[in-house]
PDB file of C-alpha atoms in Angstrom:
ATOM      1  CA  MET A   1       0.000   0.000   0.000  1.00  0.00           C
ATOM      2  CA  ASN A   2       1.077   3.535  -0.795  1.00  0.00           C
ATOM      3  CA  LYS A   3       0.282   5.687   2.244  1.00  0.00           C
ATOM      4  CA  LYS A   4       1.402   8.931   0.570  1.00  0.00           C
ATOM      5  CA  GLY A   5      -1.257   8.567  -2.120  1.00  0.00           C
ATOM      6  CA  GLU A   6      -4.023   8.131   0.479  1.00  0.00           C
ATOM      7  CA  ASP A   7      -3.056  11.280   2.408  1.00  0.00           C
ATOM      8  CA  LEU A   8      -3.071  13.467  -0.719  1.00  0.00           C
ATOM      9  CA  PRO A   9      -6.882  14.026  -0.864  1.00  0.00           C
ATOM     10  CA  LYS A  10      -6.968  14.888   2.862  1.00  0.00           C
ATOM     11  CA  ASN A  11      -4.125  17.425   2.530  1.00  0.00           C
ATOM     12  CA  THR A  12      -5.599  18.928  -0.634  1.00  0.00           C
ATOM     13  CA  LEU A  13      -8.994  19.419   0.986  1.00  0.00           C
ATOM     14  CA  GLY A  14      -7.385  21.064   4.040  1.00  0.00           C
ATOM     15  CA  THR A  15      -5.317  23.375   1.843  1.00  0.00           C
ATOM     16  CA  VAL A  16      -8.323  24.396  -0.263  1.00  0.00           C
ATOM     17  CA  LEU A  17     -10.350  25.105   2.879  1.00  0.00           C
ATOM     18  CA  ALA A  18      -7.513  27.205   4.334  1.00  0.00           C
ATOM     19  CA  ILE A  19      -7.240  29.256   1.117  1.00  0.00           C
ATOM     20  CA  VAL A  20     -11.014  29.826   0.967  1.00  0.00           C
ATOM     21  CA  ALA A  21     -11.090  30.876   4.641  1.00  0.00           C
ATOM     22  CA  THR A  22      -8.169  33.300   4.098  1.00  0.00           C
ATOM     23  CA  VAL A  23      -9.819  34.865   1.039  1.00  0.00           C
ATOM     24  CA  MET A  24     -13.094  35.280   2.968  1.00  0.00           C
ATOM     25  CA  LEU A  25     -11.259  36.892   5.888  1.00  0.00           C
ATOM     26  CA  ILE A  26      -9.449  39.368   3.610  1.00  0.00           C
ATOM     27  CA  ALA A  27     -12.706  40.185   1.803  1.00  0.00           C
ATOM     28  CA  GLY A  28     -14.408  40.789   5.159  1.00  0.00           C
ATOM     29  CA  PHE A  29     -11.692  43.214   6.272  1.00  0.00           C
ATOM     30  CA  PHE A  30     -11.871  45.029   2.932  1.00  0.00           C
ATOM     31  CA  LEU A  31     -15.663  45.399   3.123  1.00  0.00           C
ATOM     32  CA  ALA A  32     -15.466  46.655   6.720  1.00  0.00           C
ATOM     33  CA  TYR A  33     -12.821  49.221   5.704  1.00  0.00           C
ATOM     34  CA  MET A  34     -14.919  50.438   2.774  1.00  0.00           C
ATOM     35  CA  LYS A  35     -18.003  50.747   5.001  1.00  0.00           C
ATOM     36  CA  LEU A  36     -16.069  52.824   7.554  1.00  0.00           C
ATOM     37  CA  LYS A  37     -14.626  54.992   4.784  1.00  0.00           C
ATOM     38  CA  ASP A  38     -18.096  55.599   3.341  1.00  0.00           C
ATOM     39  CA  ASN A  39     -19.394  56.435   6.842  1.00  0.00           C
ATOM     40  CA  GLU A  40     -16.714  59.116   7.206  1.00  0.00           C
ATOM     41  CA  MET A  41     -17.698  60.761   3.917  1.00  0.00           C
ATOM     42  CA  GLU A  42     -21.396  60.446   4.738  1.00  0.00           C
ATOM     43  CA  SER A  43     -20.808  61.947   8.204  1.00  0.00           C
ATOM     44  CA  ALA A  44     -18.980  64.921   6.685  1.00  0.00           C
ATOM     45  CA  GLN A  45     -21.746  65.538   4.165  1.00  0.00           C
ATOM     46  CA  ASN A  46     -24.494  65.239   6.806  1.00  0.00           C
ATOM     47  CA  LEU A  47     -22.625  67.619   9.094  1.00  0.00           C
ATOM     48  CA  VAL A  48     -22.352  70.418   6.526  1.00  0.00           C
ATOM     49  CA  GLU A  49     -26.064  69.972   5.689  1.00  0.00           C
ATOM     50  CA  LYS A  50     -27.079  70.270   9.375  1.00  0.00           C
ATOM     51  CA  ILE A  51     -24.974  73.389   9.941  1.00  0.00           C
ATOM     52  CA  LYS A  52     -26.322  75.032   6.778  1.00  0.00           C
ATOM     53  CA  ALA A  53     -29.921  74.248   7.757  1.00  0.00           C
ATOM     54  CA  ARG A  54     -29.435  75.727  11.229  1.00  0.00           C
ATOM     55  CA  ALA A  55     -27.669  78.831   9.918  1.00  0.00           C
ATOM     56  CA  GLU A  56     -30.361  79.473   7.306  1.00  0.00           C
ATOM     57  CA  LEU A  57     -33.021  79.630  10.044  1.00  0.00           C
ATOM     58  CA  LEU A  58     -31.412  82.656  11.723  1.00  0.00           C
ATOM     59  CA  SER A  59     -32.785  86.129  11.154  1.00  0.00           C
ATOM     60  CA  GLN A  60     -30.707  89.310  11.295  1.00  0.00           C
ATOM     61  CA  GLY A  61     -29.547  89.875  14.911  1.00  0.00           C
ATOM     62  CA  ASP A  62     -30.179  86.265  16.017  1.00  0.00           C
ATOM     63  CA  SER A  63     -27.595  84.071  17.731  1.00  0.00           C
ATOM     64  CA  ILE A  64     -27.757  80.435  18.860  1.00  0.00           C
ATOM     65  CA  ASN A  65     -25.484  77.808  20.335  1.00  0.00           C
ATOM     66  CA  PHE A  66     -25.644  74.671  18.215  1.00  0.00           C
ATOM     67  CA  THR A  67     -24.113  71.404  19.423  1.00  0.00           C
ATOM     68  CA  ILE A  68     -22.870  69.016  16.765  1.00  0.00           C
ATOM     69  CA  GLN A  69     -21.603  65.472  17.054  1.00  0.00           C
ATOM     70  CA  GLY A  70     -18.220  65.153  15.419  1.00  0.00           C
ATOM     71  CA  PHE A  71     -16.845  61.939  13.982  1.00  0.00           C
ATOM     72  CA  LYS A  72     -13.568  60.066  14.065  1.00  0.00           C
ATOM     73  CA  PRO A  73     -11.452  60.516  10.929  1.00  0.00           C
ATOM     74  CA  LYS A  74      -9.653  57.582   9.357  1.00  0.00           C
ATOM     75  CA  THR A  75      -6.535  59.581   8.443  1.00  0.00           C
ATOM     76  CA  ASN A  76      -6.437  63.385   8.220  1.00  0.00           C
ATOM     77  CA  PRO A  77      -8.658  65.501  10.463  1.00  0.00           C
ATOM     78  CA  TRP A  78     -11.765  67.148   8.996  1.00  0.00           C
ATOM     79  CA  TYR A  79     -12.410  70.884   9.339  1.00  0.00           C
ATOM     80  CA  LEU A  80     -15.355  73.235   9.074  1.00  0.00           C
ATOM     81  CA  MET A  81     -14.365  76.285   7.043  1.00  0.00           C
ATOM     82  CA  GLY A  82     -16.144  79.251   5.527  1.00  0.00           C
ATOM     83  CA  PHE A  83     -15.357  80.976   2.276  1.00  0.00           C
ATOM     84  CA  ASP A  84     -16.469  84.487   1.474  1.00  0.00           C
ATOM     85  CA  LYS A  85     -17.069  85.201  -2.204  1.00  0.00           C
ATOM     86  CA  THR A  86     -14.348  87.862  -2.007  1.00  0.00           C
ATOM     87  CA  MET A  87     -11.654  85.338  -0.977  1.00  0.00           C
ATOM     88  CA  PRO A  88      -9.265  84.577  -3.848  1.00  0.00           C
ATOM     89  CA  ASP A  89      -8.343  81.050  -2.653  1.00  0.00           C
ATOM     90  CA  ARG A  90     -11.828  79.619  -2.217  1.00  0.00           C
ATOM     91  CA  PRO A  91     -12.724  76.216  -3.733  1.00  0.00           C
ATOM     92  CA  ASP A  92     -14.454  76.050  -7.123  1.00  0.00           C
ATOM     93  CA  ALA A  93     -17.639  74.892  -5.391  1.00  0.00           C
ATOM     94  CA  CYS A  94     -17.786  78.373  -3.832  1.00  0.00           C
ATOM     95  CA  PHE A  95     -17.276  80.290  -7.080  1.00  0.00           C
ATOM     96  CA  LEU A  96     -18.953  83.736  -6.783  1.00  0.00           C
ATOM     97  CA  LYS A  97     -20.862  82.745  -3.651  1.00  0.00           C
ATOM     98  CA  ASN A  98     -20.380  82.411   0.088  1.00  0.00           C
ATOM     99  CA  CYS A  99     -20.257  78.881   1.388  1.00  0.00           C
ATOM    100  CA  ILE A 100     -19.377  76.621   4.275  1.00  0.00           C
ATOM    101  CA  CYS A 101     -17.367  73.452   3.724  1.00  0.00           C
ATOM    102  CA  VAL A 102     -16.435  70.364   5.713  1.00  0.00           C
ATOM    103  CA  CYS A 103     -13.055  69.315   4.319  1.00  0.00           C
ATOM    104  CA  ASN A 104     -10.537  66.557   4.891  1.00  0.00           C
ATOM    105  CA  GLY A 105      -7.717  69.001   5.661  1.00  0.00           C
ATOM    106  CA  ALA A 106      -7.331  72.656   6.670  1.00  0.00           C
ATOM    107  CA  ASN A 107      -6.517  74.189   3.270  1.00  0.00           C
ATOM    108  CA  PRO A 108      -8.892  75.356   0.532  1.00  0.00           C
ATOM    109  CA  ILE A 109      -7.348  72.807  -1.843  1.00  0.00           C
ATOM    110  CA  ASP A 110      -8.494  70.079   0.569  1.00  0.00           C
ATOM    111  CA  CYS A 111     -12.062  71.321   0.135  1.00  0.00           C
ATOM    112  CA  GLN A 112     -11.667  71.162  -3.617  1.00  0.00           C
ATOM    113  CA  ASN A 113     -10.361  67.602  -3.616  1.00  0.00           C
ATOM    114  CA  LYS A 114     -12.105  65.996  -0.636  1.00  0.00           C
ATOM    115  CA  GLY A 115     -14.794  68.147   0.879  1.00  0.00           C
ATOM    116  CA  PHE A 116     -18.443  69.062   0.884  1.00  0.00           C
ATOM    117  CA  CYS A 117     -19.457  72.697   0.343  1.00  0.00           C
ATOM    118  CA  ARG A 118     -22.864  74.354   0.605  1.00  0.00           C
ATOM    119  CA  GLU A 119     -23.880  77.850  -0.396  1.00  0.00           C
ATOM    120  CA  ILE A 120     -24.868  80.199   2.449  1.00  0.00           C
ATOM    121  CA  ASN A 121     -27.237  83.108   1.942  1.00  0.00           C
ATOM    122  CA  SER A 122     -25.353  85.946   3.567  1.00  0.00           C
ATOM    123  CA  GLU A 123     -23.382  88.925   2.300  1.00  0.00           C
ATOM    124  CA  ARG A 124     -20.277  87.796   4.224  1.00  0.00           C
ATOM    125  CA  ILE A 125     -19.236  84.760   6.249  1.00  0.00           C
ATOM    126  CA  SER A 126     -16.728  84.109   9.040  1.00  0.00           C
ATOM    127  CA  VAL A 127     -15.989  80.593  10.362  1.00  0.00           C
ATOM    128  CA  ASN A 128     -13.342  80.287  13.096  1.00  0.00           C
ATOM    129  CA  THR A 129     -12.141  78.574  16.215  1.00  0.00           C
ATOM    130  CA  LEU A 130     -11.077  81.234  18.700  1.00  0.00           C
ATOM    131  CA  ASP A 131      -8.079  80.178  20.734  1.00  0.00           C
ATOM    132  CA  ILE A 132      -5.656  82.151  22.849  1.00  0.00           C
ATOM    133  CA  GLU A 133      -1.915  82.066  23.202  1.00  0.00           C
ATOM    134  CA  ILE A 134      -0.671  83.438  26.514  1.00  0.00           C
ATOM    135  CA  PHE A 135       2.918  84.643  26.356  1.00  0.00           C
ATOM    136  CA  ASP A 136       5.148  83.052  28.972  1.00  0.00           C
ATOM    137  CA  TYR A 137       7.768  85.756  28.755  1.00  0.00           C
ATOM    138  CA  PRO A 138       7.784  89.326  30.089  1.00  0.00           C
ATOM    139  CA  VAL A 139       6.059  91.957  27.965  1.00  0.00           C
ATOM    140  CA  GLU A 140       6.234  95.739  28.047  1.00  0.00           C
ATOM    141  CA  ASP A 141       3.754  97.606  30.241  1.00  0.00           C
ATOM    142  CA  ASP A 142       1.297  98.522  27.494  1.00  0.00           C
ATOM    143  CA  ALA A 143       1.793  95.395  25.382  1.00  0.00           C
ATOM    144  CA  PRO A 144      -0.756  92.571  25.572  1.00  0.00           C
ATOM    145  CA  ASP A 145       0.311  89.358  27.293  1.00  0.00           C
ATOM    146  CA  HIS A 146      -1.594  87.241  24.787  1.00  0.00           C
ATOM    147  CA  ARG A 147      -2.805  86.972  21.240  1.00  0.00           C
ATOM    148  CA  VAL A 148      -6.047  85.610  19.857  1.00  0.00           C
ATOM    149  CA  LEU A 149      -5.726  82.904  17.224  1.00  0.00           C
ATOM    150  CA  TYR A 150      -8.333  82.488  14.474  1.00  0.00           C
ATOM    151  CA  LEU A 151      -8.190  78.883  13.269  1.00  0.00           C
ATOM    152  CA  PRO A 152     -10.363  76.556  11.179  1.00  0.00           C
ATOM    153  CA  ILE A 153     -12.828  74.531  13.253  1.00  0.00           C
ATOM    154  CA  GLU A 154     -11.493  70.992  13.635  1.00  0.00           C
ATOM    155  CA  ILE A 155     -14.174  68.307  13.672  1.00  0.00           C
ATOM    156  CA  LYS A 156     -13.235  66.039  16.572  1.00  0.00           C
ATOM    157  CA  PRO A 157     -15.077  62.820  17.517  1.00  0.00           C
ATOM    158  CA  ASN A 158     -16.896  64.423  20.449  1.00  0.00           C
ATOM    159  CA  LEU A 159     -19.586  67.058  20.932  1.00  0.00           C
ATOM    160  CA  ILE A 160     -18.675  70.489  19.597  1.00  0.00           C
ATOM    161  CA  VAL A 161     -20.553  73.666  20.475  1.00  0.00           C
ATOM    162  CA  LEU A 162     -20.788  76.230  17.701  1.00  0.00           C
ATOM    163  CA  GLU A 163     -22.067  79.752  18.187  1.00  0.00           C
ATOM    164  CA  ILE A 164     -23.936  80.799  15.051  1.00  0.00           C
ATOM    165  CA  THR A 165     -24.741  84.501  14.755  1.00  0.00           C
ATOM    166  CA  ARG A 166     -26.232  86.566  11.936  1.00  0.00           C
ATOM    167  CA  GLU A 167     -25.362  90.226  12.453  1.00  0.00           C
ATOM    168  CA  ASP A 168     -24.871  93.161  10.049  1.00  0.00           C
ATOM    169  CA  ASN A 169     -25.394  90.817   7.061  1.00  0.00           C
ATOM    170  CA  ILE A 170     -22.470  88.642   8.225  1.00  0.00           C
ATOM    171  CA  LEU A 171     -22.879  85.031   9.286  1.00  0.00           C
ATOM    172  CA  TYR A 172     -20.477  84.090  12.092  1.00  0.00           C
ATOM    173  CA  ILE A 173     -19.873  80.443  12.989  1.00  0.00           C
ATOM    174  CA  THR A 174     -17.529  80.324  15.961  1.00  0.00           C
ATOM    175  CA  HIS A 175     -16.111  77.629  18.215  1.00  0.00           C
ATOM    176  CA  TYR A 176     -14.404  78.781  21.426  1.00  0.00           C
ATOM    177  CA  THR A 177     -11.637  76.629  22.893  1.00  0.00           C
ATOM    178  CA  PRO A 178     -11.738  75.966  26.657  1.00  0.00           C
ATOM    179  CA  GLU A 179      -8.540  78.034  27.033  1.00  0.00           C
ATOM    180  CA  TYR A 180     -10.189  81.000  25.332  1.00  0.00           C
ATOM    181  CA  LYS A 181     -13.280  80.728  27.557  1.00  0.00           C
ATOM    182  CA  ASP A 182     -11.094  80.498  30.679  1.00  0.00           C
ATOM    183  CA  TYR A 183      -9.164  83.577  29.615  1.00  0.00           C
ATOM    184  CA  LEU A 184     -12.383  85.549  29.080  1.00  0.00           C
ATOM    185  CA  LYS A 185     -13.583  84.557  32.569  1.00  0.00           C
ATOM    186  CA  THR A 186     -10.390  85.833  34.194  1.00  0.00           C
ATOM    187  CA  GLU A 187     -10.568  89.080  32.174  1.00  0.00           C
ATOM    188  CA  ASN A 188     -14.160  89.724  33.286  1.00  0.00           C
ATOM    189  CA  GLU A 189     -13.464  89.148  37.004  1.00  0.00           C
TER     190      GLU A 189
END
C-alpha cells in the first residue's frame, strides 16, 4: 500500500479550505474598511447639511449655540471652514458665492479635492475657532500678554458647540476653545 497517495486528498482538501477561509477573511476586512470609509464621507456631508440648515433659520440679529456630534477621521482631520465670495483662494464649489465646507484638511485645496461645500445666503461669512496664546515671557507695560488665534474649526469625535450669529449681514460660525473661555472669565473678574 502507498500511504502517501491516500493522504493526498486529505491534505488537498485542508489546503483548499484554508485558502477559501483566508480569502473570505481578507474580503471581510476590505468590506469593513470600505463601510467605515463611506461612513466618514457620509458623516462629513451630513454635518455640513445640518450646519447650513441651522444657519439658514437665523434672522438678522439672532444668535444660537448649536451642538454638533463630530466623527472620528480615518486619516487626516476634517475641518469646518467658511469661504467668502471675495476670498481669492476659495474652492471652485464656492465660485462667486459664500459657502461653508467640511473638508478633509485645513486648506482650501483640501475642500476642492475631498470636501463638501454648501452655499450660504449671507453677504459675508466668518468661520473660526477662537483660541488664545498666553505669552510666557515678560512683555512691556502697554503690550498685551496674549494673542487671539483664528483657526479653522477641527471636527473632533466628540460634541462640539458652535455659536452661530447673523449680524450686520455677516454670518459668524464660531467655536471657542476651553482656554479662550477660561481667559475671558479671568478678564471679566
